[in-house]
Structure formats: C-alpha cells, structure tokens
mmCIF file of C-alpha atoms in Angstrom:
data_model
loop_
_atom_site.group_PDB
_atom_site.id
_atom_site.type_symbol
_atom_site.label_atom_id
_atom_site.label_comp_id
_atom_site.label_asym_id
_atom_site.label_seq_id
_atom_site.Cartn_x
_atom_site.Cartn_y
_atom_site.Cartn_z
ATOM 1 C CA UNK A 1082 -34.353 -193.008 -53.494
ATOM 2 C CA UNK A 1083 -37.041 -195.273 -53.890
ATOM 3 C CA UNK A 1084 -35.337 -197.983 -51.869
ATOM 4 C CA UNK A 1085 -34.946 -195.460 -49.075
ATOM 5 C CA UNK A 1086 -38.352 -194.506 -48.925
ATOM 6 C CA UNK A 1087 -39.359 -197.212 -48.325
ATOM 7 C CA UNK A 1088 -36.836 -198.322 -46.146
ATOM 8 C CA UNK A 1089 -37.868 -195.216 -43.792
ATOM 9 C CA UNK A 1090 -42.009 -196.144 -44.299
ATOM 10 C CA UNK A 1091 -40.858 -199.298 -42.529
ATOM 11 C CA UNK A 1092 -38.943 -197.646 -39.495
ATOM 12 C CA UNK A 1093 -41.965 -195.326 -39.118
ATOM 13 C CA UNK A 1094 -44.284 -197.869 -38.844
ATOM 14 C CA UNK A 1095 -41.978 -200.018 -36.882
ATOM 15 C CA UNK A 1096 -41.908 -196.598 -34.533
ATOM 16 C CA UNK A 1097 -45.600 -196.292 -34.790
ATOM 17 C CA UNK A 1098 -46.555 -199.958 -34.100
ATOM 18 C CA UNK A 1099 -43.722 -200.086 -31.028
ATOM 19 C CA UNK A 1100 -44.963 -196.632 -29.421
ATOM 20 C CA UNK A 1101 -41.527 -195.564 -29.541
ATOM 21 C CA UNK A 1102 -41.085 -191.224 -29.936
ATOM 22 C CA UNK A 1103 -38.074 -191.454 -32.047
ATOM 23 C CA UNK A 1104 -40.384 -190.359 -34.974
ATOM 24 C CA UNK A 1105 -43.445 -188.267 -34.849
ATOM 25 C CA UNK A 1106 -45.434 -188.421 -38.071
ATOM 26 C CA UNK A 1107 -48.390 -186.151 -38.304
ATOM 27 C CA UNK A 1108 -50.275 -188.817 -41.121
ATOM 28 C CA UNK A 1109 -50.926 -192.151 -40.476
ATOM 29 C CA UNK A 1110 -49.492 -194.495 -42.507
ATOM 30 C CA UNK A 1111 -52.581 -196.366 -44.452
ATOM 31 C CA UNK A 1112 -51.034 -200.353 -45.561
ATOM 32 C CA UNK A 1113 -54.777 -200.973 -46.504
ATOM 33 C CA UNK A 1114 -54.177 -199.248 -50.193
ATOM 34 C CA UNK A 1115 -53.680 -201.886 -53.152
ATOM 35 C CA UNK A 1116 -52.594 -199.888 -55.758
ATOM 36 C CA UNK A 1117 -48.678 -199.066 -56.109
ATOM 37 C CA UNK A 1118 -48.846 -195.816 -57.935
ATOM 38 C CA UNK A 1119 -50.781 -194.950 -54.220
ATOM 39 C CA UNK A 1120 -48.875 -196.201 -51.767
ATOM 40 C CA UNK A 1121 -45.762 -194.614 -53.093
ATOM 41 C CA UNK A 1122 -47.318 -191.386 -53.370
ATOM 42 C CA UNK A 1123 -49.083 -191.927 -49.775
ATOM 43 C CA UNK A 1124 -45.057 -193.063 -48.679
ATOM 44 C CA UNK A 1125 -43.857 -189.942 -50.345
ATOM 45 C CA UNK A 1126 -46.735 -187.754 -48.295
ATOM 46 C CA UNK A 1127 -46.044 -189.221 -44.980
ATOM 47 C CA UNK A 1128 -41.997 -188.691 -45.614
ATOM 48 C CA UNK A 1129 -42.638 -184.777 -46.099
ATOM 49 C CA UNK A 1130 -44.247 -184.685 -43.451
ATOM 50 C CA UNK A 1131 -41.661 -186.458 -40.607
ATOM 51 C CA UNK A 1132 -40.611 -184.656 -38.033
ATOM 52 C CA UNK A 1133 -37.771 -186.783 -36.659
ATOM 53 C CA UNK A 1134 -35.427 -186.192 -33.906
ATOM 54 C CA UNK A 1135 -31.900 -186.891 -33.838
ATOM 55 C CA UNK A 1136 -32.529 -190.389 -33.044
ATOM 56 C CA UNK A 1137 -34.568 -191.070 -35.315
ATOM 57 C CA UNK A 1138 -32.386 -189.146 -38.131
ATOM 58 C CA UNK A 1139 -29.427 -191.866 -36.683
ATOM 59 C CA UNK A 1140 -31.851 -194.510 -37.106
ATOM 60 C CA UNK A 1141 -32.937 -193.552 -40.907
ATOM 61 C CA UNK A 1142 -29.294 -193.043 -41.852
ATOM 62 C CA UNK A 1143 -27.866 -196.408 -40.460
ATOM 63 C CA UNK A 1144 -30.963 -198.135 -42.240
ATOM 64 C CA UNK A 1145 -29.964 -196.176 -45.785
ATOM 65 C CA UNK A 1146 -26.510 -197.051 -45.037
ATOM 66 C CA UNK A 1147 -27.697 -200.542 -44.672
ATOM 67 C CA UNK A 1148 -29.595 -200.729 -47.830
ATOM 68 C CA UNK A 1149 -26.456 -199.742 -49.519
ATOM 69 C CA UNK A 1150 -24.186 -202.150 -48.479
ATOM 70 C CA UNK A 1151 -27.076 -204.879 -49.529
ATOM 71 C CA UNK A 1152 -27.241 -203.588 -52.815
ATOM 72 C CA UNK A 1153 -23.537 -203.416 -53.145
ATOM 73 C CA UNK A 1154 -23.425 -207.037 -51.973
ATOM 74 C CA UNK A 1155 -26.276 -208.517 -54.345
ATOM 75 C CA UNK A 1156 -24.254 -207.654 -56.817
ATOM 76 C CA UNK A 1157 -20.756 -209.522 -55.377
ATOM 77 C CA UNK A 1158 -22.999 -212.774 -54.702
ATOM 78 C CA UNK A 1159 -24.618 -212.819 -58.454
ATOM 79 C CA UNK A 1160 -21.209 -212.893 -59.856
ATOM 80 C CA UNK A 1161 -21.013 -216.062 -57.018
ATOM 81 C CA UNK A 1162 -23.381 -218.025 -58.436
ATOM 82 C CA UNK A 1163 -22.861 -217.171 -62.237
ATOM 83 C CA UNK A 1164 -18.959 -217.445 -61.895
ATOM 84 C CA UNK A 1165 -18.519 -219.971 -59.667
ATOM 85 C CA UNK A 1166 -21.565 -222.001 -58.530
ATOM 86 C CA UNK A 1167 -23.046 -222.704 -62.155
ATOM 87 C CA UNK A 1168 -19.718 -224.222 -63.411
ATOM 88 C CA UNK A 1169 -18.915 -226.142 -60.461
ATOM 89 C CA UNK A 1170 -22.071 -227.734 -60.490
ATOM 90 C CA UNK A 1171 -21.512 -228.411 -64.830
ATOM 91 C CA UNK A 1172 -18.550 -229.437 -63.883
ATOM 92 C CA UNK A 1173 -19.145 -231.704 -61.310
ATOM 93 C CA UNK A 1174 -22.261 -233.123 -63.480
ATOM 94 C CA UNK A 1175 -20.133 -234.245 -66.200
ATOM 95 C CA UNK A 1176 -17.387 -236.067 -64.142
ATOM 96 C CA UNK A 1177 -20.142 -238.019 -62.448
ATOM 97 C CA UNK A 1178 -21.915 -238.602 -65.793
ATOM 98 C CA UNK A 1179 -18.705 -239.984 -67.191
ATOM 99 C CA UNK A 1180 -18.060 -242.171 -63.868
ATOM 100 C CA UNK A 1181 -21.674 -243.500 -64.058
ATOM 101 C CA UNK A 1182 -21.160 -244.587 -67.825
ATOM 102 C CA UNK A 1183 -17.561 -246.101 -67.612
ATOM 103 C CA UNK A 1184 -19.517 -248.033 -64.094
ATOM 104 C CA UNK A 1185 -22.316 -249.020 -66.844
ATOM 105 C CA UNK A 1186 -19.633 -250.057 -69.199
ATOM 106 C CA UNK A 1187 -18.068 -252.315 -66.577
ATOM 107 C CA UNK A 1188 -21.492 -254.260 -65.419
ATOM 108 C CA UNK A 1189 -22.125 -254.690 -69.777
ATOM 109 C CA UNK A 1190 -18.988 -256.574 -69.654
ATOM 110 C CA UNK A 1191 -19.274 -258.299 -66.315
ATOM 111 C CA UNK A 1192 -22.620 -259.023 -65.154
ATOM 112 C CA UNK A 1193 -23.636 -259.288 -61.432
ATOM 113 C CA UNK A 1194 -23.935 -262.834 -60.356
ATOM 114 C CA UNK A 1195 -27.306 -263.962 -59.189
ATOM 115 C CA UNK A 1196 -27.466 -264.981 -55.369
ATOM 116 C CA UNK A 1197 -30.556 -267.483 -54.376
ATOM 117 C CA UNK A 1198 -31.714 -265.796 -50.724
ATOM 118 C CA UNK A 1199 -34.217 -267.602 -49.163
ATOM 119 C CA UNK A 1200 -36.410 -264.633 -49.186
ATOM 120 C CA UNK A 1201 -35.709 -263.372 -52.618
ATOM 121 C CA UNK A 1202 -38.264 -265.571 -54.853
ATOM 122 C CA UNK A 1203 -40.979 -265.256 -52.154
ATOM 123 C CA UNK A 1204 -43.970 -263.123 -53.882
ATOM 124 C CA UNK A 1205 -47.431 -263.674 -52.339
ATOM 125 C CA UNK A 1206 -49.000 -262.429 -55.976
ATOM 126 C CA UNK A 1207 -47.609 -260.636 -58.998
ATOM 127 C CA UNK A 1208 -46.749 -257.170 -59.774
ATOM 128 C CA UNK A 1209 -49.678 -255.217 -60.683
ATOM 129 C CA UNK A 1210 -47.961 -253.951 -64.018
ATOM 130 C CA UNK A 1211 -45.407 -255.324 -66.424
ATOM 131 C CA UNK A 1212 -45.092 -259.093 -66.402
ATOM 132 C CA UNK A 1213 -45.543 -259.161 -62.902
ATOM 133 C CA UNK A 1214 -42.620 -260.871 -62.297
ATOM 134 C CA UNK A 1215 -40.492 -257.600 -61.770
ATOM 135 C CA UNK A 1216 -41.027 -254.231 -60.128
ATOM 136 C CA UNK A 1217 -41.367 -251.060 -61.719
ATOM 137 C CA UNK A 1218 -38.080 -249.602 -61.625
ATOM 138 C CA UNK A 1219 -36.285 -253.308 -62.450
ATOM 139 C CA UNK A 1220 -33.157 -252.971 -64.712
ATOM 140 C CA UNK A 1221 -31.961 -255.653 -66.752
ATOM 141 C CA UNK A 1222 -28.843 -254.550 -66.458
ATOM 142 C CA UNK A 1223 -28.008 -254.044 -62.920
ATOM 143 C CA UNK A 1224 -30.281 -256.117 -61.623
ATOM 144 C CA UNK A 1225 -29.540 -260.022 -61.863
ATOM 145 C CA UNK A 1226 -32.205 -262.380 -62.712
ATOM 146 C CA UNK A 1227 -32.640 -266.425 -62.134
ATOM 147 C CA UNK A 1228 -32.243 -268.133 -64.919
#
C-alpha cells in the first residue's frame, strides 16, 4: 500500500509537471517537506483527494501492476546472487588461488634466468626507498636479479 502510494504521488506529479489532464488533483503536491511522517501523510491527503479519469485509473493500475512484478522479481534475483553468484565467485577464487601457488611452487624450484638488455641496468639515480637498487613492488622471487 505504501509502495503504491507512492508509486501514484509520482504519476501525479509526473501529470502535474507534464500538463497532462489524465489526473486532476485539487492539492498541490508540496516535495519541499523534510520530514517522512509528513510527506506520507501529505501523499495520503493528496490521494483522497484524486479525481482521476479512466485514463488515469489505467495509468495507476499498470504502474501498481508494475511495482508488483518488481517486487516479485527482487526477490528471484537475491536468490541469484546468494545461490549462484557468491559461490561461483568462491569457487572460482580458490581454483585460481591454487593455480597461482602450484605457479609459485614451480618458479621456487626453477628460477627465471636473468637476461642482460642493454637498457635494463641503466638508472640515472637510485630508488628513493629501499636500497635503491630495486623498485617498490620488486619480488625476489619472480623477479631475476644480476648476480
């Protein structure tokens, strides 16, 4: 009920704002009020007093019927995401966790070689942090260094 109040504020002040005639409301609408507890009751005041054509009455009841079959759905895509979209993604985390540590496993045992490029040693002045002679995300392990 609440839904479809305001669900129907909206069309009215769509109506009102467009200049359409579908719905004639004899109280403006007032968006300026901050409290809730008031614009619900100012909602529920400008609902009791709609006069609204057949139209409008086809308009109201296609937007209610709308409203239901988005809360009917909400509920169909929450079981999505818990049911299927939180374990895939588990699921898909832990394979690629256990391919990244049988890959680390692999370099342990069999190092990358290190490959003198010309341009590889060529450092006009030192990394501002660590020993300066490697950058901040280095890794021993992946990374070969010249011996």
């Amino acid at each position: 009920l609440k839904m479809t109040a305001m669900l129907a504020a909206s069309v009215v002040r769509r109506a009102i704002v467009q200049g359409r005639h579908l719905i004639r409301p004899q109280i403006r609408f007032n968006s300026t009020i901050e409290l809730r507890q008031q614009q619900e009751s100012q909602i529920k005041q400008v609902l009791d007093s709609i006069k609204v054509t057949p139209e409008g009455q086809k308009i109201l009841d296609h937007v209610a019927e709308e409203a239901e079959h988005c809360h009917k759905s909400t509920g169909m895509w929450k079981n999505i995401w818990y049911f299927l979209a939180i374990p895939s993604v588990a699921i898909c985390s832990v394979y690629a966790i256990g391919k990244h540590n049988s890959h680390l496993e692999h370099v342990k045992e069999h190092p990358p070689e290190y490959v003198e490029w010309p341009y590889t040693p060529v450092r006009a002045k030192p990394w501002c942090f660590g020993d300066g002679k490697h950058t901040l995300f280095h890794n021993t392990i992946v990374n070969p260094e010249p011996e």
